[in-house]
């Protein structure tokens, strides 16, 4: 009895893309042979595959992604009050597979479990566009070295964002005490002069749980909500009125940068319109944010049903007929709210990135007054990535359908 | 909103939701057994994380384990916080409509808790009434009438509706209709006891004024089979088989040896002791319950001989024999003798032991051959022996022929006798067992109350019959689906309130409305009836009136509806009848042929009214036990009336046209407060009214309206009051109007019973005609107990008291009093006083006899001596078999005449007309008072030929003395020996007189 794991995914994988394993065995010629693959998610056996050997290659092949995705959701700061680095326990799972085999022994189908065990794999709630999946190297996003790790976003590294817009960055790391030790924020005034340098620590470093490997922290106006900030220079708040731009980067426990540098230019202009900000889950499982700060329109749709009653009103000694009697009356009125929103001019890079908003399955809309509501879907069936060379300038316009029904009174 | 839980997991619903339209119908209440209990609905669930996990990613074709689509998963559906149903779900299909876009097709099977659904096809035999098991005794029977019953082996106070009662029902066993043995009374179960048992057995409760009413508590289901028998369990519990694990030896001696056979194994192999009645230490069976038992044993015998010598010897005794005794409490109830023929044992040295030998046995010492396979098998048996509870049964082996046994000379070598020992053996493999051949319950036995009801009737049929009979509306409790509200229809509606659908604008005027005149009318004739039965009185009624006893029909004045709706219950009607000797009216359930011969009858199930003890006017009755008899002046009455002479309620649907008793002893009233009038009339009056309307339309029902929905209520709209009939497809989530059906009914007055005296049956009591009274088809006006098979009456206007015995009357106008016995009357207008015996009137009229032992001939009293002197004839017909043993067994021609009397034969005639083949040898036929020396006539050789002739002769006494011997019978015989071969009969006629010696 010997099971060999010929192919497996190691390190980290995205749950909504294939997670393939290939196995071989010395016993595939046994009667009724099948590979056993017991999938363990977060230490609990969740699923068993019984896979026959391939007729040509005598190996076994399973893709466990569809199982794993059931154990992942997402993490978002719906209260809009993150005050530090937070972990995202619903966005990551720890997975391994116990392999074995099954075949007929003297007329009895017999299981031989636990003959080989896969490497432990961390799976995040990512869903990579297929081209990205084919070339995906998780180490690009794995903050476990001195290399400059990418955050879990495909947004342009240099963005202009409204000064009061909340935003977050998500990162996958090894939760060691070393590599994601702290976040550094440098602010600049309008002349590009350093205004302040701030550091805040990662409370999940060295925590030991896989759930600490997926973290997020504020990078928009909500940076000012962060507490426990170490001020190397300047003064709190981090983003004061003088700050025209700022950059964000993670550091290890020494002085080594461990992430890419992301720069935000604060848009302090007033458009005269209400701003609606959409926070949406991106392909890598983090939440990106984008503001629509030009014209918006609120649309209501209605579904109503009526019936006809008799035309009189009774009293002790009379039957009265008059024009105030609702002879036709409604017994069902349902309304739905939708908001048509328009963005300011966007860049070509943003246009490419915002395709992830177009097909994002989880969206929140932040009203101008800071109220956060759930969006059912976006009323767009196609999306075109704009190019400067063709389209010159362009913005984004869409209708978001909110995720509830309203009902009116019944008679 | 609908929420669905499968295996306690709340499922993710599709965006469009899942709807469960609900239907409500008065029919669900009127016919609860037909209520839709189960349904299936296929829903399509999206492949979400929750649903994927529940179904363990069933779209993965290589999945193993996890959710099993082959088994039922619990499923709970909640709509707007209300449990719609609790059922189960089956994952039927997984569909992929696009890459990785799966959906689960799940079939939900809902089943509302429902008593009728849970009962299914269960039969009455599945209900357990064993808590009421009791001893079949006179005391228990009488206690049940008004004092106490046995429940869980203890006496509990009598209460109508609880347990059982022994009503007096004539099942055809009592010959005189006065004496009723304990074993001729059978228990009845109260209907309420059965009703409650059904509900409790299936985990349901009910609230009902009707079921708890005094009326319902008095309803009983009487026993209706031919006799009370043991149940299978009672039989099983009595059976045992015990074996012996070791060979047992009994050493013979000069004073007689005996021992109980040691059956010490009642559990291994084929041995068993179902009721734990056999004791393997004392080897005895203790009778668990009084009854008839057959005990038997299969004993493999053996012997062992041990001479006190080493010489080659044989046994001096020709046989060693035992008596095999089945004993009850130490006394024999069966004796068998069997042993070994020791003379056939070949010479042996040291010892000899017989083999447990199959037939033929090697030494040919056994010859009992009870079993063709075993020569040494003896099978002592006692069949159908009456045992009392606690009797102890054993089997004993006992040495016999003691006088032949001498241990000092037991063996011989042909020259010298030797002493030694002889043992009788019971070989291993022997068994002691019993059987129950007579399964009739005997007095003192235990009544298994699970045998009282007809076990094969479906419980649902019984419930339905009661529901239909009393027009019960059975409404499930909205707050407790295991609870029912049950009331008769009229009471059901009386509990309703008025609901205004007019001022609340519930009716949608712009939607379809349907008005059906007399829409609830579905028949031109409504018939309520019991089920026909074949017992005497039911058939008599059907033959007389062409309809079933107690039925009722109502015809509707409608030119278009002609069909008939028949409401038939599973019970059969039970006519009640009197005896003619008193007003003791009771059900009489038996069959009777045209000759008046009565036999018990296994009848259909009945429902009757038990109203406690009723006083008797007229002849009392006797409750006869094995050792005592008690005369009662009242009796435990049951019948279709609550009182046969002053009824206030009649279990029949309608007024019967005839009853089988009259007002001889008590004034007879009748009532029309029967089942139709009390429970059905109002409904029929309402729906048959020409102004009744069925209306359907759409209504704006809110969830609260539906929650408050009550079929009892009167709904007001369209300026009329309506009764809700149906709510069709109410859907809390559809935001639509709901179609409802209502019935507009005429208000009718409640029924008021009218009661009046029945005068001959031709009169009317206000609006109805009471039954005709008992019609005795007695063209000759002879009055006597026709059920007494020793009473014959020919002529007219004769009256023989029902208690008279051995009566033969030919003539007119004769009267024979109570308890007279052995009375023969040939004449008219004679009166024989009560209590007289042995009276004979021949060709005599107008005599009044006041003394026993009187004989009148031709109107003249005959003195005893005159009677003696008259000549008379005796006739004897000898059969072939009697002739062939006529020497061994002489045949008496004339019985001994009594002390001091002699028989004086005058003439003997022998007819050979029946002789077909001459007999050989011993062909002399002789007549004698004693032996051949005192013969009076010899017909020598009369049997030697078959010629058909007769001889006639005057006998001559050959004995000593001049007179025939006193008080001696005259016999016929053949001298020397029995005749041989030959065939045919001989007729002998002897003319003789009787004289005082």
XYZ file of N, CA and C in Angstrom, chain B residues 188-334:
441
model
N -68.735 -6.373 27.675
C -68.772 -5.347 26.626
C -67.812 -4.246 27.037
N -67.153 -3.647 26.068
C -66.286 -2.505 26.360
C -67.071 -1.224 26.120
N -66.892 -0.270 27.018
C -67.526 1.024 26.807
C -66.922 1.697 25.571
N -67.767 2.334 24.797
C -67.293 3.045 23.606
C -66.295 4.127 23.989
N -66.536 4.765 25.109
C -65.608 5.818 25.522
C -64.256 5.235 25.891
N -64.274 4.063 26.493
C -62.995 3.418 26.816
C -62.210 3.154 25.542
N -62.907 2.659 24.539
C -62.244 2.368 23.267
C -61.784 3.673 22.619
N -62.644 4.672 22.633
C -62.306 5.964 22.037
C -61.054 6.542 22.704
N -61.066 6.544 24.023
C -59.910 7.084 24.751
C -58.658 6.267 24.477
N -58.843 4.969 24.389
C -57.680 4.111 24.137
C -57.071 4.429 22.779
N -57.908 4.663 21.816
C -57.393 4.997 20.483
C -56.587 6.290 20.549
N -57.138 7.286 21.172
C -56.439 8.570 21.225
C -55.131 8.451 22.000
N -55.171 7.780 23.127
C -53.947 7.700 23.930
C -52.903 6.822 23.263
N -53.356 5.783 22.596
C -52.403 4.893 21.940
C -51.586 5.640 20.897
N -52.243 6.561 20.211
C -51.542 7.246 19.124
C -51.046 8.634 19.533
N -51.126 8.930 20.822
C -50.530 10.168 21.311
C -51.362 11.408 21.045
N -52.662 11.259 21.045
C -53.527 12.417 20.795
C -54.450 12.665 21.998
N -54.948 13.850 22.041
C -55.925 14.204 23.061
C -57.133 14.820 22.369
N -58.188 15.040 23.136
C -59.362 15.684 22.556
C -60.084 16.449 23.635
N -60.860 17.389 23.212
C -61.749 18.098 24.112
C -63.144 17.996 23.510
N -64.073 17.468 24.276
C -65.397 17.224 23.718
C -66.432 17.080 24.821
N -67.415 17.927 24.771
C -68.526 17.763 25.712
C -69.296 16.506 25.369
N -69.369 16.209 24.086
C -70.158 15.056 23.660
C -69.529 13.750 24.131
N -68.224 13.590 23.849
C -67.581 12.330 24.223
C -67.605 12.152 25.746
N -67.579 13.253 26.451
C -67.600 13.166 27.908
C -69.010 13.249 28.487
N -69.999 13.187 27.608
C -71.373 13.297 28.087
C -71.838 11.979 28.693
N -72.864 12.076 29.509
C -73.429 10.872 30.130
C -73.929 9.916 29.054
N -74.439 10.480 27.968
C -74.967 9.630 26.899
C -73.856 8.788 26.281
N -72.775 9.431 25.887
C -71.716 8.664 25.208
C -71.056 7.687 26.170
N -70.972 8.078 27.429
C -70.332 7.190 28.402
C -71.124 5.908 28.613
N -72.379 5.908 28.207
C -73.192 4.708 28.385
C -73.192 3.814 27.149
N -72.541 4.245 26.110
C -72.516 3.411 24.912
C -71.490 2.297 25.086
N -71.848 1.133 24.624
C -70.964 -0.022 24.764
C -70.832 -0.739 23.435
N -69.719 -1.454 23.299
C -69.533 -2.383 22.191
C -69.642 -3.781 22.780
N -70.783 -4.463 22.596
C -70.929 -5.788 23.196
C -70.110 -6.824 22.444
N -69.856 -7.893 23.135
C -69.187 -9.039 22.527
C -70.139 -9.640 21.490
N -69.614 -9.976 20.321
C -70.534 -10.447 19.282
C -70.098 -11.760 18.636
N -69.093 -12.400 19.176
C -68.764 -13.708 18.596
C -69.592 -14.793 19.286
N -69.377 -16.056 18.866
C -70.218 -17.130 19.388
C -69.891 -17.467 20.828
N -68.647 -17.358 21.175
C -68.272 -17.660 22.557
C -66.963 -16.964 22.859
N -66.696 -16.862 24.137
C -65.475 -16.221 24.599
C -64.370 -17.269 24.593
N -63.285 -16.937 23.961
C -62.201 -17.906 23.839
C -60.904 -17.312 24.360
N -59.966 -18.202 24.543
C -58.646 -17.750 24.950
C -58.005 -16.982 23.812
N -57.223 -15.995 24.152
C -56.468 -15.300 23.117
C -55.233 -16.120 22.771
N -54.646 -15.804 21.650
C -53.422 -16.509 21.256
C -52.349 -16.361 22.331
N -52.300 -15.180 22.922
C -51.279 -14.967 23.940
C -51.569 -15.828 25.175
N -52.837 -15.904 25.524
C -53.168 -16.746 26.680
C -52.779 -18.193 26.411
N -53.049 -18.647 25.188
C -52.676 -20.022 24.840
C -51.171 -20.174 24.886
N -50.489 -19.224 24.246
C -49.030 -19.295 24.215
C -48.461 -19.322 25.628
N -49.004 -18.510 26.491
C -48.462 -18.406 27.848
C -48.695 -19.668 28.665
N -49.592 -20.511 28.208
C -49.858 -21.737 28.960
C -48.942 -22.885 28.531
N -48.348 -22.758 27.372
C -47.637 -23.889 26.786
C -46.237 -24.048 27.368
N -45.813 -25.280 27.443
C -44.442 -25.576 27.852
C -44.036 -26.898 27.235
N -42.760 -27.115 27.214
C -42.213 -28.435 26.907
C -40.935 -28.564 27.714
N -40.867 -29.620 28.511
C -39.686 -29.817 29.360
C -39.059 -31.162 29.018
N -37.781 -31.202 29.053
C -37.057 -32.431 28.764
C -36.234 -32.849 29.973
N -35.558 -33.984 29.810
C -34.683 -34.460 30.895
C -33.261 -34.509 30.362
N -32.370 -33.937 31.111
C -30.987 -33.885 30.655
C -30.189 -35.089 31.133
N -30.793 -35.894 31.990
C -30.055 -37.066 32.505
C -30.986 -38.261 32.599
N -30.414 -39.404 32.439
C -31.192 -40.643 32.561
C -31.614 -40.831 34.016
N -32.860 -41.228 34.199
C -33.378 -41.414 35.563
C -33.658 -42.898 35.793
N -33.270 -43.419 36.965
C -33.481 -44.839 37.253
C -34.344 -45.003 38.499
N -35.227 -45.978 38.429
C -36.073 -46.310 39.572
C -35.789 -47.766 39.933
N -35.223 -47.971 41.110
C -34.885 -49.338 41.520
C -36.127 -50.021 42.048
N -36.471 -51.152 41.463
C -37.631 -51.905 41.896
C -37.332 -52.579 43.231
N -38.404 -52.715 44.012
C -38.232 -53.410 45.290
C -39.528 -54.138 45.625
N -39.532 -54.719 46.752
C -40.683 -55.574 47.091
C -41.864 -54.781 47.635
N -41.642 -53.540 47.968
C -42.772 -52.767 48.514
C -43.297 -51.741 47.498
N -42.644 -51.660 46.394
C -43.123 -50.745 45.346
C -42.370 -49.440 45.346
N -41.720 -49.176 44.236
C -40.948 -47.930 44.104
C -41.714 -46.969 43.205
N -41.554 -45.712 43.481
C -42.159 -44.704 42.593
C -41.346 -43.417 42.670
N -41.441 -42.628 41.643
C -40.688 -41.362 41.617
C -41.306 -40.425 40.588
N -41.206 -39.150 40.913
C -41.606 -38.148 39.921
C -40.554 -38.111 38.822
N -41.012 -38.086 37.601
C -40.048 -38.059 36.495
C -39.396 -36.692 36.452
N -38.080 -36.732 36.373
C -37.310 -35.505 36.566
C -37.079 -34.770 35.243
N -38.086 -34.025 34.844
C -37.926 -33.152 33.675
C -37.306 -31.849 34.188
N -36.048 -31.693 33.875
C -35.293 -30.619 34.518
C -34.787 -29.561 33.535
N -35.360 -29.551 32.338
C -34.855 -28.582 31.356
C -36.047 -28.018 30.578
N -36.322 -26.745 30.743
C -37.430 -26.132 29.992
C -36.940 -24.972 29.123
N -35.648 -25.018 28.782
C -35.149 -23.863 28.033
C -34.226 -24.205 26.873
N -33.551 -25.311 26.923
C -32.598 -25.577 25.842
C -33.259 -26.385 24.730
N -32.636 -26.358 23.580
C -33.164 -27.099 22.440
C -34.581 -26.678 22.121
N -35.451 -27.666 21.974
C -36.850 -27.362 21.662
C -37.677 -27.083 22.912
N -37.052 -27.172 24.062
C -37.805 -26.978 25.302
C -38.111 -25.501 25.508
N -39.219 -25.237 26.102
C -39.609 -23.848 26.345
C -40.626 -23.811 27.482
N -40.790 -22.668 28.025
C -41.785 -22.461 29.079
C -42.268 -21.018 28.946
N -43.231 -20.829 28.053
C -43.624 -19.471 27.674
C -44.052 -18.626 28.868
N -44.839 -19.238 29.721
C -45.390 -18.442 30.805
C -44.634 -18.583 32.111
N -43.499 -19.302 32.092
C -42.747 -19.496 33.320
C -43.530 -20.325 34.334
N -44.261 -21.331 33.832
C -45.122 -22.103 34.714
C -44.501 -23.431 35.144
N -43.416 -23.795 34.483
C -42.812 -25.093 34.801
C -41.642 -24.891 35.735
N -41.543 -25.784 36.704
C -40.480 -25.701 37.696
C -39.516 -26.855 37.440
N -38.284 -26.538 37.078
C -37.321 -27.584 36.726
C -36.682 -28.185 37.978
N -37.018 -27.694 39.141
C -36.499 -28.280 40.380
C -37.491 -29.301 40.939
N -38.765 -28.910 40.896
C -39.795 -29.854 41.370
C -40.399 -30.644 40.215
N -39.963 -30.337 38.996
C -40.409 -31.050 37.782
C -41.921 -30.953 37.621
N -42.467 -29.848 37.972
C -43.924 -29.723 37.985
C -44.371 -28.491 37.206
N -45.569 -28.581 36.694
C -46.198 -27.486 35.967
C -47.326 -26.934 36.832
N -47.276 -25.643 37.103
C -48.337 -25.009 37.880
C -49.303 -24.312 36.934
N -50.543 -24.698 37.005
C -51.548 -24.166 36.073
C -51.713 -22.658 36.293
N -51.460 -21.863 35.244
C -51.505 -20.406 35.436
C -52.921 -19.845 35.435
N -53.838 -20.543 34.823
C -55.173 -19.979 34.715
C -56.156 -21.131 34.549
N -57.276 -21.009 35.142
C -58.280 -22.067 35.082
C -58.705 -22.309 33.632
N -58.780 -23.583 33.284
C -59.188 -23.898 31.920
C -58.934 -25.356 31.610
N -59.137 -25.699 30.362
C -58.935 -27.074 29.913
C -57.524 -27.217 29.365
N -56.871 -28.268 29.817
C -55.489 -28.497 29.412
C -55.348 -29.945 28.959
N -54.501 -30.136 27.983
C -54.088 -31.477 27.611
C -52.623 -31.632 28.008
N -52.329 -32.659 28.819
C -50.940 -32.908 29.214
C -50.509 -34.228 28.595
N -49.289 -34.254 28.159
C -48.803 -35.467 27.537
C -47.304 -35.566 27.761
N -46.819 -36.774 27.608
C -45.372 -36.980 27.719
C -44.961 -38.012 26.675
N -43.750 -37.883 26.246
C -43.139 -38.908 25.397
C -41.955 -39.449 26.202
N -42.167 -40.636 26.754
C -41.164 -41.181 27.675
C -40.496 -42.392 27.033
N -39.200 -42.290 26.915
C -38.422 -43.414 26.388
C -37.981 -44.274 27.570
N -38.571 -45.485 27.605
C -38.344 -46.357 28.750
C -37.059 -47.157 28.584
N -36.555 -47.617 29.690
C -35.386 -48.494 29.667
C -35.366 -49.327 30.932
N -34.609 -50.413 30.897
C -34.405 -51.210 32.115
C -32.919 -51.520 32.235
N -32.518 -51.723 33.438
C -31.135 -52.175 33.709
C -31.217 -53.268 34.773
N -30.560 -54.386 34.484
C -30.579 -55.537 35.394
C -29.159 -55.796 35.876
N -29.013 -56.010 37.177
C -27.666 -56.242 37.742
C -27.735 -57.444 38.677
N -27.371 -58.610 38.195
C -27.408 -59.797 39.066
C -26.228 -59.783 40.048
N -26.478 -60.421 41.192
C -25.391 -60.538 42.174
C -24.560 -61.778 41.872
N -24.204 -61.965 40.654
C -23.378 -63.103 40.254
C -22.694 -62.752 38.953
N -21.620 -63.453 38.703
C -20.935 -63.264 37.424
C -21.349 -64.332 36.428
N -22.240 -65.230 36.923
C -22.704 -66.276 36.009
C -23.561 -65.679 34.898
N -23.637 -66.423 33.818
C -24.516 -65.984 32.733
C -25.953 -66.291 33.152
N -26.775 -65.285 33.189
C -28.119 -65.470 33.749
C -29.188 -64.895 32.823
N -30.384 -65.313 33.109
C -31.555 -64.672 32.512
C -32.434 -64.190 33.657
N -33.417 -63.389 33.303
C -34.273 -62.821 34.345
C -35.432 -63.763 34.622
N -35.660 -64.016 35.890
C -36.751 -64.914 36.254
C -38.110 -64.277 36.042
N -38.158 -62.957 36.199
C -39.446 -62.267 36.033
C -39.792 -62.167 34.548
N -41.044 -62.483 34.213
C -41.391 -62.353 32.786
C -41.448 -60.896 32.336
N -41.707 -60.001 33.263
C -41.811 -58.603 32.845
C -41.469 -57.683 34.000
N -41.017 -56.480 33.617
C -40.865 -55.377 34.565
C -41.764 -54.251 34.057
N -42.683 -53.860 34.875
C -43.720 -52.944 34.380
C -43.887 -51.756 35.314
N -44.116 -50.616 34.705
C -44.391 -49.406 35.479
C -45.769 -48.857 35.133
N -46.288 -48.127 36.057
C -47.482 -47.334 35.778
C -47.020 -45.885 35.616
N -47.463 -45.252 34.557
C -47.072 -43.872 34.251
C -48.271 -42.989 34.547
N -48.097 -42.156 35.534
C -49.238 -41.454 36.101
C -49.088 -39.946 35.901
N -50.093 -39.366 35.288
C -50.150 -37.900 35.276
C -50.959 -37.490 36.483
N -50.372 -36.652 37.321
C -50.988 -36.327 38.606
C -51.308 -34.845 38.688
N -52.425 -34.577 39.293
C -52.809 -33.196 39.580
C -52.922 -33.051 41.081
N -52.137 -32.192 41.611
C -52.116 -31.971 43.067
C -51.950 -33.287 43.813
N -51.164 -34.195 43.225
C -50.854 -35.453 43.883
C -51.821 -36.572 43.593
N -52.921 -36.268 42.891
C -53.892 -37.318 42.561
C -53.817 -37.623 41.070
N -54.084 -38.896 40.758
C -53.949 -39.317 39.372
C -55.090 -38.759 38.527
N -54.741 -38.298 37.374
C -55.780 -37.940 36.400
C -55.601 -38.733 35.118
N -54.508 -39.487 35.034
C -54.335 -40.394 33.901
C -53.341 -41.461 34.304
